[in-house]
């Protein structure tokens, strides 16, 4: 479904990704794990088109998207939920969802379907995004992305700063959508427990390259190696 070959990227003259090889099959949940500063978010931003690749290639659904702009990738079915959520604080929850379905003829129907998957949002549709709790904002960010009905979602650190009950809710919803919608996900995460529950396999990144692939059942063993990363 998505394939990156020898992918390189960075900021100005500072290289971050040093030759990433990645292949994701339809319906797969892939975890990306590692210390801060190793290239996780840079990878997601490069795959989403928000950061230009300086080398290598990216294909999605058999189409070369290496130089495609973010809106082109979105139209092809590549969704992105960035770290920090980036919702529109001055817009209501409903208006944020409409932004996720902007330009689509059946936008309201898509929003209604997403609200069935995220019922927590129904009572707060008229509330401004900026006054929501961190957990509610994260749910909104994921829901907004899904309004476009993407084929693959890039999900960057969804549990950061969120209460455990909502972390569990997000995880359960994603697993349910995997079955009901055939959702495919690349998940960047620092919580070993969350990444273990959701991922089929986990790729460990260090200094801009993948150094190891770990099966889901082997993720807990990384806790001793990556001291300081949340294993709970």
XYZ file of N, CA and C in Angstrom:
696
model
N 0.826 -1.207 0.000
C 0.000 0.000 0.000
C 0.865 1.263 0.000
N 1.779 1.354 0.970
C 2.734 2.458 1.008
C 4.135 1.876 1.084
N 5.033 2.474 0.303
C 6.414 2.008 0.313
C 7.359 3.195 0.212
N 8.331 3.223 1.106
C 9.404 4.216 1.053
C 10.716 3.475 0.820
N 11.523 4.015 -0.069
C 12.814 3.399 -0.380
C 13.917 4.435 -0.234
N 14.889 4.126 0.621
C 16.066 4.984 0.832
C 15.657 6.434 1.077
N 14.578 6.638 1.840
C 14.007 7.966 2.031
C 14.902 8.827 2.924
N 15.177 10.022 2.437
C 15.994 10.977 3.179
C 15.248 12.298 3.299
N 15.463 12.972 4.424
C 14.808 14.256 4.653
C 15.511 14.954 5.808
N 15.189 16.228 5.966
C 15.786 16.978 7.065
C 15.307 18.413 7.048
N 16.015 19.251 7.782
C 15.640 20.650 7.927
C 16.813 21.516 7.474
N 16.646 22.184 6.334
C 17.756 22.949 5.790
C 18.914 22.028 5.450
N 20.070 22.351 6.008
C 21.248 21.523 5.746
C 21.444 20.429 6.793
N 20.456 20.301 7.678
C 20.577 19.304 8.745
C 19.832 18.034 8.333
N 20.543 16.962 8.015
C 19.870 15.714 7.642
C 19.319 15.009 8.878
N 18.113 14.464 8.745
C 17.496 13.723 9.849
C 17.245 12.277 9.442
N 16.481 12.078 8.384
C 16.261 10.715 7.885
C 17.449 10.332 7.011
N 18.014 9.154 7.296
C 19.283 8.778 6.670
C 19.142 7.572 5.739
N 17.962 7.393 5.173
C 17.757 6.268 4.251
C 16.777 5.268 4.823
N 15.503 5.656 4.875
C 14.445 4.823 5.455
C 13.849 3.906 4.396
N 13.768 2.622 4.715
C 13.046 1.651 3.897
C 11.838 1.180 4.694
N 10.652 1.284 4.086
C 9.413 0.970 4.793
C 8.389 0.448 3.798
N 7.728 -0.654 4.151
C 6.640 -1.192 3.334
C 5.469 -1.528 4.249
N 4.299 -0.988 3.931
C 3.103 -1.177 4.746
C 2.026 -1.814 3.886
N 1.471 -2.905 4.371
C 0.391 -3.591 3.651
C -0.960 -3.055 4.094
N -1.952 -3.193 3.229
C -3.297 -2.746 3.562
C -3.817 -3.485 4.794
N -4.413 -2.732 5.724
C -4.969 -3.304 6.939
C -3.970 -3.512 8.056
N -2.717 -3.144 7.819
C -1.663 -3.359 8.810
C -1.564 -2.163 9.753
N -1.234 -2.433 11.010
C -0.913 -1.391 11.990
C 0.579 -1.514 12.293
N 1.333 -0.474 11.907
C 2.783 -0.472 12.087
C 3.158 0.557 13.152
N 3.931 0.150 14.134
C 4.426 1.068 15.148
C 5.824 1.543 14.813
N 6.114 2.798 15.147
C 7.464 3.360 15.018
C 7.856 3.877 16.401
N 8.979 3.377 16.893
C 9.340 3.599 18.291
C 10.795 4.022 18.398
N 11.080 4.923 19.342
C 12.458 5.328 19.580
C 12.520 6.560 20.461
N 13.726 6.927 20.861
C 13.922 8.116 21.690
C 13.553 9.375 20.922
N 13.345 10.467 21.657
C 13.134 11.763 21.025
C 14.369 12.151 20.209
N 14.123 12.833 19.093
C 15.220 13.323 18.270
C 15.796 12.311 17.314
N 15.155 11.147 17.183
C 15.683 10.093 16.311
C 15.079 10.115 14.905
N 14.047 10.976 14.687
C 13.498 11.101 13.338
C 12.068 10.638 13.167
N 11.381 10.329 14.273
C 10.012 9.785 14.164
C 9.052 10.791 13.521
N 9.004 11.997 14.074
C 8.092 13.010 13.541
C 8.540 13.472 12.163
N 9.829 13.553 11.925
C 10.329 13.908 10.601
C 9.859 12.898 9.566
N 9.870 11.630 9.921
C 9.373 10.596 9.021
C 7.904 10.825 8.687
N 7.090 11.078 9.701
C 5.664 11.269 9.470
C 5.401 12.503 8.608
N 6.096 13.585 8.892
C 5.906 14.816 8.116
C 6.376 14.654 6.676
N 7.396 13.847 6.474
C 7.874 13.600 5.114
C 6.889 12.719 4.347
N 6.370 11.687 4.994
C 5.377 10.832 4.339
C 4.104 11.604 4.008
N 3.737 12.548 4.889
C 2.523 13.345 4.667
C 2.727 14.453 3.645
N 3.974 14.748 3.300
C 4.255 15.784 2.316
C 4.486 17.156 2.900
N 4.509 17.282 4.221
C 4.741 18.571 4.855
C 6.228 18.916 4.921
N 7.064 17.935 4.644
C 8.508 18.126 4.624
C 9.026 17.467 3.355
N 9.843 18.175 2.604
C 10.312 17.684 1.313
C 11.350 16.571 1.492
N 11.190 15.517 0.716
C 12.199 14.459 0.686
C 13.428 14.971 -0.049
N 14.596 14.677 0.494
C 15.843 15.080 -0.159
C 16.503 13.918 -0.890
N 15.898 12.745 -0.787
C 16.420 11.575 -1.479
C 15.465 10.411 -1.327
N 15.606 9.426 -2.193
C 14.747 8.252 -2.122
C 13.384 8.506 -2.736
N 12.438 7.613 -2.432
C 11.115 7.700 -3.053
C 10.037 7.219 -2.099
N 8.800 7.675 -2.372
C 7.616 7.224 -1.644
C 6.536 6.893 -2.667
N 5.967 5.713 -2.580
C 4.825 5.357 -3.416
C 3.647 5.008 -2.517
N 2.452 5.325 -3.009
C 1.226 5.072 -2.256
C 0.175 4.565 -3.228
N -0.320 3.360 -2.968
C -1.275 2.764 -3.894
C -0.701 2.586 -5.282
N 0.596 2.373 -5.375
C 1.254 2.181 -6.661
C 1.633 3.464 -7.372
N 1.329 4.626 -6.793
C 1.623 5.916 -7.419
C 2.785 6.588 -6.705
N 3.706 7.124 -7.492
C 4.844 7.848 -6.927
C 4.362 9.191 -6.384
N 4.496 9.383 -5.064
C 4.063 10.638 -4.444
C 5.235 11.387 -3.810
N 6.453 11.056 -4.229
C 7.643 11.624 -3.592
C 7.623 13.139 -3.571
N 7.147 13.761 -4.645
C 7.125 15.220 -4.728
C 5.711 15.787 -4.599
N 4.727 14.952 -4.327
C 3.334 15.409 -4.251
C 3.112 16.285 -3.026
N 2.297 17.326 -3.183
C 1.954 18.206 -2.069
C 0.982 17.510 -1.123
N 0.869 18.000 0.135
C 0.009 17.334 1.114
C -1.438 17.148 0.657
N -2.029 18.155 -0.001
C -3.429 18.021 -0.403
C -3.612 16.937 -1.460
N -2.606 16.744 -2.304
C -2.659 15.670 -3.304
C -2.611 14.305 -2.607
N -1.757 14.167 -1.613
C -1.655 12.913 -0.874
C -2.953 12.642 -0.119
N -3.550 13.689 0.439
C -4.814 13.529 1.151
C -5.912 13.036 0.211
N -5.955 13.595 -1.004
C -6.978 13.162 -1.962
C -6.795 11.710 -2.360
N -5.563 11.236 -2.327
C -5.301 9.829 -2.648
C -5.661 8.897 -1.497
N -5.893 9.468 -0.300
C -6.300 8.650 0.835
C -5.280 8.539 1.946
N -4.338 9.479 1.996
C -3.325 9.470 3.055
C -3.695 10.529 4.092
N -4.071 10.088 5.295
C -4.459 10.996 6.367
C -3.327 11.205 7.346
N -3.345 12.352 8.028
C -2.260 12.701 8.951
C -2.840 13.363 10.189
N -2.528 12.792 11.366
C -2.881 13.399 12.648
C -1.557 13.785 13.307
N -1.187 15.071 13.271
C 0.146 15.470 13.736
C 0.282 15.466 15.238
N 1.520 15.416 15.685
C 1.812 15.588 17.106
C 1.353 16.984 17.526
N 0.693 17.078 18.674
C 0.184 18.368 19.112
C -1.213 18.663 18.619
N -1.759 17.746 17.807
C -3.171 17.756 17.401
C -3.519 18.809 16.363
N -3.127 20.081 16.589
C -3.325 21.155 15.610
C -4.783 21.320 15.180
N -5.694 21.227 16.135
C -7.082 21.540 15.828
C -7.244 23.059 15.751
N -8.382 23.513 15.251
C -8.663 24.942 15.159
C -9.382 25.378 16.436
N -8.633 26.047 17.320
C -9.170 26.383 18.630
C -10.356 27.323 18.594
N -10.430 28.188 17.576
C -11.516 29.141 17.490
C -12.762 28.614 16.802
N -12.673 27.407 16.257
C -13.821 26.787 15.591
C -14.468 25.780 16.529
N -15.754 25.557 16.319
C -16.459 24.554 17.114
C -16.011 23.155 16.711
N -16.397 22.185 17.521
C -16.092 20.789 17.197
C -16.675 20.436 15.835
N -17.925 20.803 15.589
C -18.549 20.496 14.298
C -17.798 21.168 13.147
N -17.389 22.413 13.347
C -16.663 23.121 12.293
C -15.301 22.492 12.041
N -14.646 22.009 13.096
C -13.391 21.288 12.913
C -13.604 20.032 12.073
N -14.682 19.317 12.346
C -14.975 18.121 11.568
C -15.256 18.467 10.107
N -15.925 19.570 9.889
C -16.189 19.998 8.512
C -14.906 20.316 7.765
N -13.920 20.833 8.477
C -12.623 21.084 7.844
C -11.987 19.788 7.355
N -12.251 18.696 8.080
C -11.719 17.408 7.659
C -12.384 16.872 6.414
N -13.607 17.310 6.148
C -14.365 16.831 4.984
C -14.558 17.924 3.947
N -13.769 18.994 4.031
C -13.953 20.139 3.153
C -13.798 19.739 1.680
N -14.705 20.242 0.864
C -14.654 19.953 -0.570
C -15.300 18.657 -0.983
N -15.818 17.895 -0.037
C -16.447 16.613 -0.352
C -17.964 16.775 -0.423
N -18.573 16.195 -1.441
C -20.008 16.387 -1.656
C -20.862 15.827 -0.526
N -20.400 14.738 0.083
C -21.172 14.084 1.136
C -20.577 14.354 2.512
N -20.088 15.577 2.719
C -19.370 15.922 3.949
C -20.203 15.645 5.194
N -21.476 16.072 5.200
C -22.291 15.907 6.402
C -22.540 14.442 6.720
N -22.705 13.628 5.679
C -22.901 12.188 5.908
C -21.639 11.555 6.482
N -20.503 11.989 6.006
C -19.238 11.469 6.534
C -19.074 11.862 8.002
N -19.420 13.104 8.317
C -19.319 13.566 9.700
C -20.242 12.741 10.590
N -21.446 12.485 10.135
C -22.386 11.680 10.924
C -21.827 10.281 11.184
N -21.178 9.695 10.183
C -20.602 8.352 10.367
C -19.473 8.385 11.397
N -18.650 9.427 11.320
C -17.537 9.548 12.265
C -18.053 9.751 13.688
N -19.128 10.506 13.833
C -19.685 10.736 15.170
C -20.215 9.446 15.790
N -20.646 8.521 14.973
C -21.063 7.217 15.507
C -19.868 6.467 16.076
N -18.701 6.688 15.484
C -17.481 6.033 15.972
C -16.882 6.764 17.178
N -17.193 8.065 17.309
C -16.657 8.877 18.407
C -17.811 9.572 19.133
N -18.657 8.804 19.824
C -19.854 9.384 20.449
C -19.547 10.430 21.508
N -18.331 10.425 22.058
C -17.954 11.423 23.058
C -18.075 12.847 22.494
N -17.971 12.996 21.181
C -18.018 14.324 20.573
C -19.440 14.856 20.400
N -20.423 13.985 20.423
C -21.796 14.412 20.131
C -22.315 15.503 21.063
N -22.107 15.398 22.379
C -22.652 16.451 23.264
C -21.883 17.774 23.206
N -20.725 17.799 22.548
C -19.891 19.005 22.578
C -19.671 19.577 21.173
N -20.571 19.293 20.253
C -20.399 19.721 18.872
C -20.314 21.234 18.724
N -20.980 21.962 19.602
C -20.988 23.421 19.500
C -19.926 24.093 20.362
N -19.123 23.277 21.048
C -18.087 23.832 21.928
C -16.840 24.164 21.105
N -16.169 25.253 21.439
C -14.945 25.639 20.731
C -13.836 24.632 20.992
N -13.082 24.323 19.962
C -12.003 23.351 20.114
C -10.976 23.760 21.146
N -10.767 25.073 21.299
C -9.744 25.542 22.212
C -10.056 25.349 23.673
N -11.305 25.089 24.031
C -11.656 24.910 25.438
C -11.781 23.427 25.813
N -11.550 22.542 24.860
C -11.637 21.120 25.154
C -10.431 20.663 25.969
N -10.596 19.570 26.687
C -9.455 18.962 27.371
C -8.493 18.400 26.329
N -7.277 18.091 26.772
C -6.304 17.518 25.851
C -6.796 16.228 25.219
N -7.449 15.394 26.018
C -7.971 14.133 25.491
C -9.065 14.356 24.474
N -9.968 15.300 24.750
C -11.037 15.602 23.794
C -10.473 16.187 22.499
N -9.439 17.003 22.621
C -8.808 17.549 21.423
C -8.175 16.443 20.580
N -7.572 15.462 21.250
C -6.960 14.366 20.493
C -8.015 13.535 19.787
N -9.120 13.249 20.466
C -10.216 12.531 19.827
C -10.729 13.313 18.624
N -10.866 14.628 18.785
C -11.327 15.477 17.690
C -10.344 15.437 16.522
N -9.050 15.471 16.812
C -8.050 15.448 15.746
C -8.127 14.151 14.946
N -8.290 13.028 15.638
C -8.415 11.745 14.945
C -9.714 11.706 14.147
N -10.819 12.158 14.762
C -12.111 12.153 14.089
C -12.095 13.049 12.855
N -11.476 14.224 12.982
C -11.384 15.142 11.836
C -10.663 14.477 10.673
N -9.570 13.797 10.965
C -8.830 13.091 9.922
C -9.700 12.032 9.246
N -10.469 11.294 10.037
C -11.271 10.199 9.498
C -12.478 10.677 8.706
N -12.835 11.958 8.828
C -13.945 12.494 8.030
C -13.638 12.424 6.533
N -12.371 12.421 6.177
C -11.979 12.301 4.775
C -11.931 10.841 4.319
N -12.208 9.923 5.247
C -12.193 8.479 4.976
C -10.886 8.038 4.310
N -9.757 8.307 4.991
C -8.458 7.932 4.422
C -8.265 6.417 4.389
N -7.392 5.999 3.487
C -7.041 4.581 3.399
C -5.947 4.241 4.415
N -5.080 5.214 4.666
C -3.977 5.021 5.613
C -3.865 6.275 6.464
N -3.676 6.091 7.777
C -3.551 7.224 8.699
C -2.158 7.224 9.319
N -1.508 8.375 9.245
C -0.249 8.616 9.944
C -0.596 9.265 11.272
N -0.312 8.582 12.365
C -0.757 9.010 13.693
C 0.467 9.246 14.573
N 0.721 10.527 14.904
C 1.962 10.899 15.577
C 1.718 11.189 17.058
N 2.141 10.265 17.917
C 2.097 10.379 19.377
C 0.713 10.771 19.916
N -0.285 9.945 19.691
C -1.647 10.297 20.108
C -1.882 10.265 21.610
N -1.009 9.617 22.391
C -1.255 9.524 23.835
C -0.555 10.614 24.630
N 0.185 11.479 23.969
C 0.986 12.489 24.665
C 0.106 13.424 25.494
N 0.316 13.431 26.816
C -0.376 14.341 27.702
C -1.857 14.070 27.889
N -2.274 12.831 27.703
C -3.708 12.497 27.747
C -3.981 11.523 28.889
N -5.149 11.701 29.524
C -5.522 10.833 30.630
C -5.722 9.388 30.163
N -5.386 8.403 31.016
C -5.423 6.989 30.626
C -6.759 6.520 30.071
N -7.883 7.008 30.611
C -9.185 6.532 30.134
C -9.401 6.877 28.664
N -8.949 8.064 28.241
C -9.118 8.454 26.841
C -8.088 7.751 25.961
N -6.901 7.486 26.494
C -5.926 6.678 25.754
C -6.541 5.327 25.409
N -7.178 4.695 26.389
C -7.822 3.406 26.155
C -8.939 3.529 25.127
N -9.712 4.606 25.222
C -10.828 4.825 24.300
C -10.332 4.973 22.862
N -9.270 5.749 22.679
C -8.714 5.938 21.335
C -8.200 4.612 20.779
N -7.494 3.855 21.610
C -6.974 2.571 21.168
C -8.072 1.605 20.756
N -9.103 1.505 21.574
C -10.218 0.601 21.266
C -10.942 1.018 19.988
N -11.102 2.328 19.796
C -11.776 2.824 18.592
C -10.961 2.509 17.348
N -9.660 2.713 17.398
C -8.817 2.422 16.242
C -8.852 0.944 15.880
N -8.809 0.081 16.892
C -8.873 -1.350 16.621
C -10.219 -1.735 16.012
N -11.281 -1.106 16.480
C -12.605 -1.377 15.910
C -12.690 -0.903 14.460
N -12.116 0.267 14.178
C -12.145 0.797 12.820
C -11.285 -0.021 11.870
N -10.284 -0.658 12.418
C -9.476 -1.548 11.581
C -10.348 -2.637 10.973
N -11.279 -3.148 11.764
C -12.170 -4.203 11.285
C -13.293 -3.636 10.425
N -13.936 -2.553 10.905
C -15.118 -2.043 10.218
C -14.795 -1.259 8.947
N -13.646 -0.579 8.930
C -13.294 0.260 7.776
C -12.070 -0.231 7.014
N -11.427 -1.270 7.513
C -10.198 -1.722 6.879
C -9.072 -0.717 7.011
N -9.056 -0.013 8.139
C -8.104 1.073 8.348
C -6.670 0.545 8.442
N -5.752 1.294 7.851
C -4.321 1.021 7.941
C -3.680 2.190 8.683
N -2.743 1.903 9.590
C -2.172 2.956 10.437
C -0.663 2.790 10.567
N 0.046 3.922 10.469
C 1.439 4.009 10.921
C 1.413 4.860 12.185
N 1.827 4.271 13.288
C 1.698 4.883 14.608
C 3.068 5.189 15.198
N 3.337 6.471 15.430
C 4.510 6.879 16.207
C 4.066 7.036 17.650
N 4.775 6.394 18.564
C 4.309 6.386 19.951
C 5.463 6.121 20.905
N 5.384 6.729 22.101
C 6.395 6.510 23.132
C 5.899 5.576 24.227
N 4.598 5.310 24.270
C 4.062 4.376 25.252
C 4.182 2.950 24.720
N 5.018 2.164 25.372
C 5.213 0.778 24.928
C 3.917 -0.020 25.005
N 3.126 0.212 26.040
C 1.899 -0.546 26.201
C 0.916 -0.232 25.081
N 0.766 1.040 24.744
C -0.160 1.434 23.682
C 0.298 0.886 22.333
N 1.583 1.003 22.057
C 2.090 0.541 20.773
C 1.997 -0.988 20.676
N 2.153 -1.674 21.803
C 2.029 -3.138 21.801
C 0.601 -3.569 21.505
N -0.376 -2.876 22.100
C -1.776 -3.245 21.919
C -2.250 -3.061 20.480
N -1.711 -2.042 19.803
C -2.237 -1.708 18.481
C -1.444 -2.278 17.317
N -0.154 -2.507 17.500
C 0.711 -2.767 16.349
C 0.876 -4.247 16.044
N 0.946 -4.545 14.746
C 1.317 -5.890 14.302
C 2.816 -6.103 14.439
N 3.558 -5.055 14.148
C 5.015 -5.080 14.282
C 5.485 -3.660 14.565
N 6.653 -3.556 15.167
C 7.180 -2.263 15.574
C 8.569 -2.091 14.982
N 8.794 -0.931 14.377
C 10.090 -0.588 13.804
C 10.794 0.378 14.748
N 11.986 0.035 15.150
C 12.768 0.863 16.068
C 13.666 1.776 15.253
N 13.536 3.092 15.497
C 14.302 4.078 14.738
C 15.398 4.678 15.614
N 16.558 4.843 15.009
C 17.685 5.458 15.721
C 18.520 6.231 14.711
N 18.737 7.512 15.012
C 19.545 8.381 14.168
C 19.085 8.341 12.708
N 17.751 8.381 12.538
C 17.191 8.536 11.206
C 17.139 7.297 10.350
N 17.296 6.132 10.960
C 17.176 4.896 10.197
C 16.587 3.801 11.082
N 15.928 2.839 10.485
C 15.385 1.723 11.243
C 16.496 0.731 11.534
N 16.645 0.402 12.809
C 17.716 -0.509 13.195
C 17.200 -1.899 13.529
N 15.870 -2.031 13.674
C 15.325 -3.316 14.123
C 13.831 -3.371 13.876
N 13.325 -4.567 13.668
C 11.884 -4.799 13.638
C 11.539 -5.793 14.741
N 10.493 -5.475 15.515
C 10.111 -6.284 16.664
C 8.645 -6.680 16.518
N 8.344 -7.946 16.750
C 6.949 -8.377 16.760
C 6.253 -7.796 17.982
N 4.937 -7.647 17.917
C 4.185 -7.003 18.993
C 4.465 -7.653 20.346
N 4.557 -8.969 20.367
C 4.751 -9.665 21.643
C 6.147 -9.436 22.227
N 7.061 -8.888 21.421
C 8.410 -8.641 21.918
C 8.658 -7.207 22.333
N 7.621 -6.352 22.240
C 7.797 -4.929 22.509
C 8.158 -4.661 23.964
N 7.570 -5.389 24.906
C 7.826 -5.139 26.325
C 9.308 -5.260 26.661
N 10.031 -6.084 25.921
C 11.452 -6.281 26.184
C 12.279 -5.032 25.884
N 11.692 -4.067 25.171
C 12.419 -2.840 24.862
C 12.510 -1.893 26.053
N 11.702 -2.139 27.090
C 11.625 -1.209 28.218
C 12.984 -0.999 28.883
N 13.731 -2.067 29.079
C 15.029 -1.944 29.743
C 16.038 -1.203 28.874
N 15.904 -1.384 27.566
C 16.847 -0.762 26.651
C 16.593 0.730 26.503
N 15.301 1.099 26.456
C 14.937 2.501 26.253
C 14.503 3.092 27.588
N 15.440 3.299 28.463
C 15.164 3.829 29.798
C 14.570 5.238 29.660
N 13.494 5.480 30.430
C 12.880 6.792 30.418
C 11.666 6.893 29.529
N 11.422 5.854 28.723
C 10.236 5.820 27.874
C 9.140 5.075 28.601
N 7.937 5.580 28.483
C 6.784 5.044 29.218
C 6.481 3.602 28.817
N 6.585 2.702 29.774
C 6.274 1.300 29.516
C 4.935 0.913 30.095
N 4.239 1.846 30.738
C 2.979 1.535 31.393
C 1.821 1.502 30.420
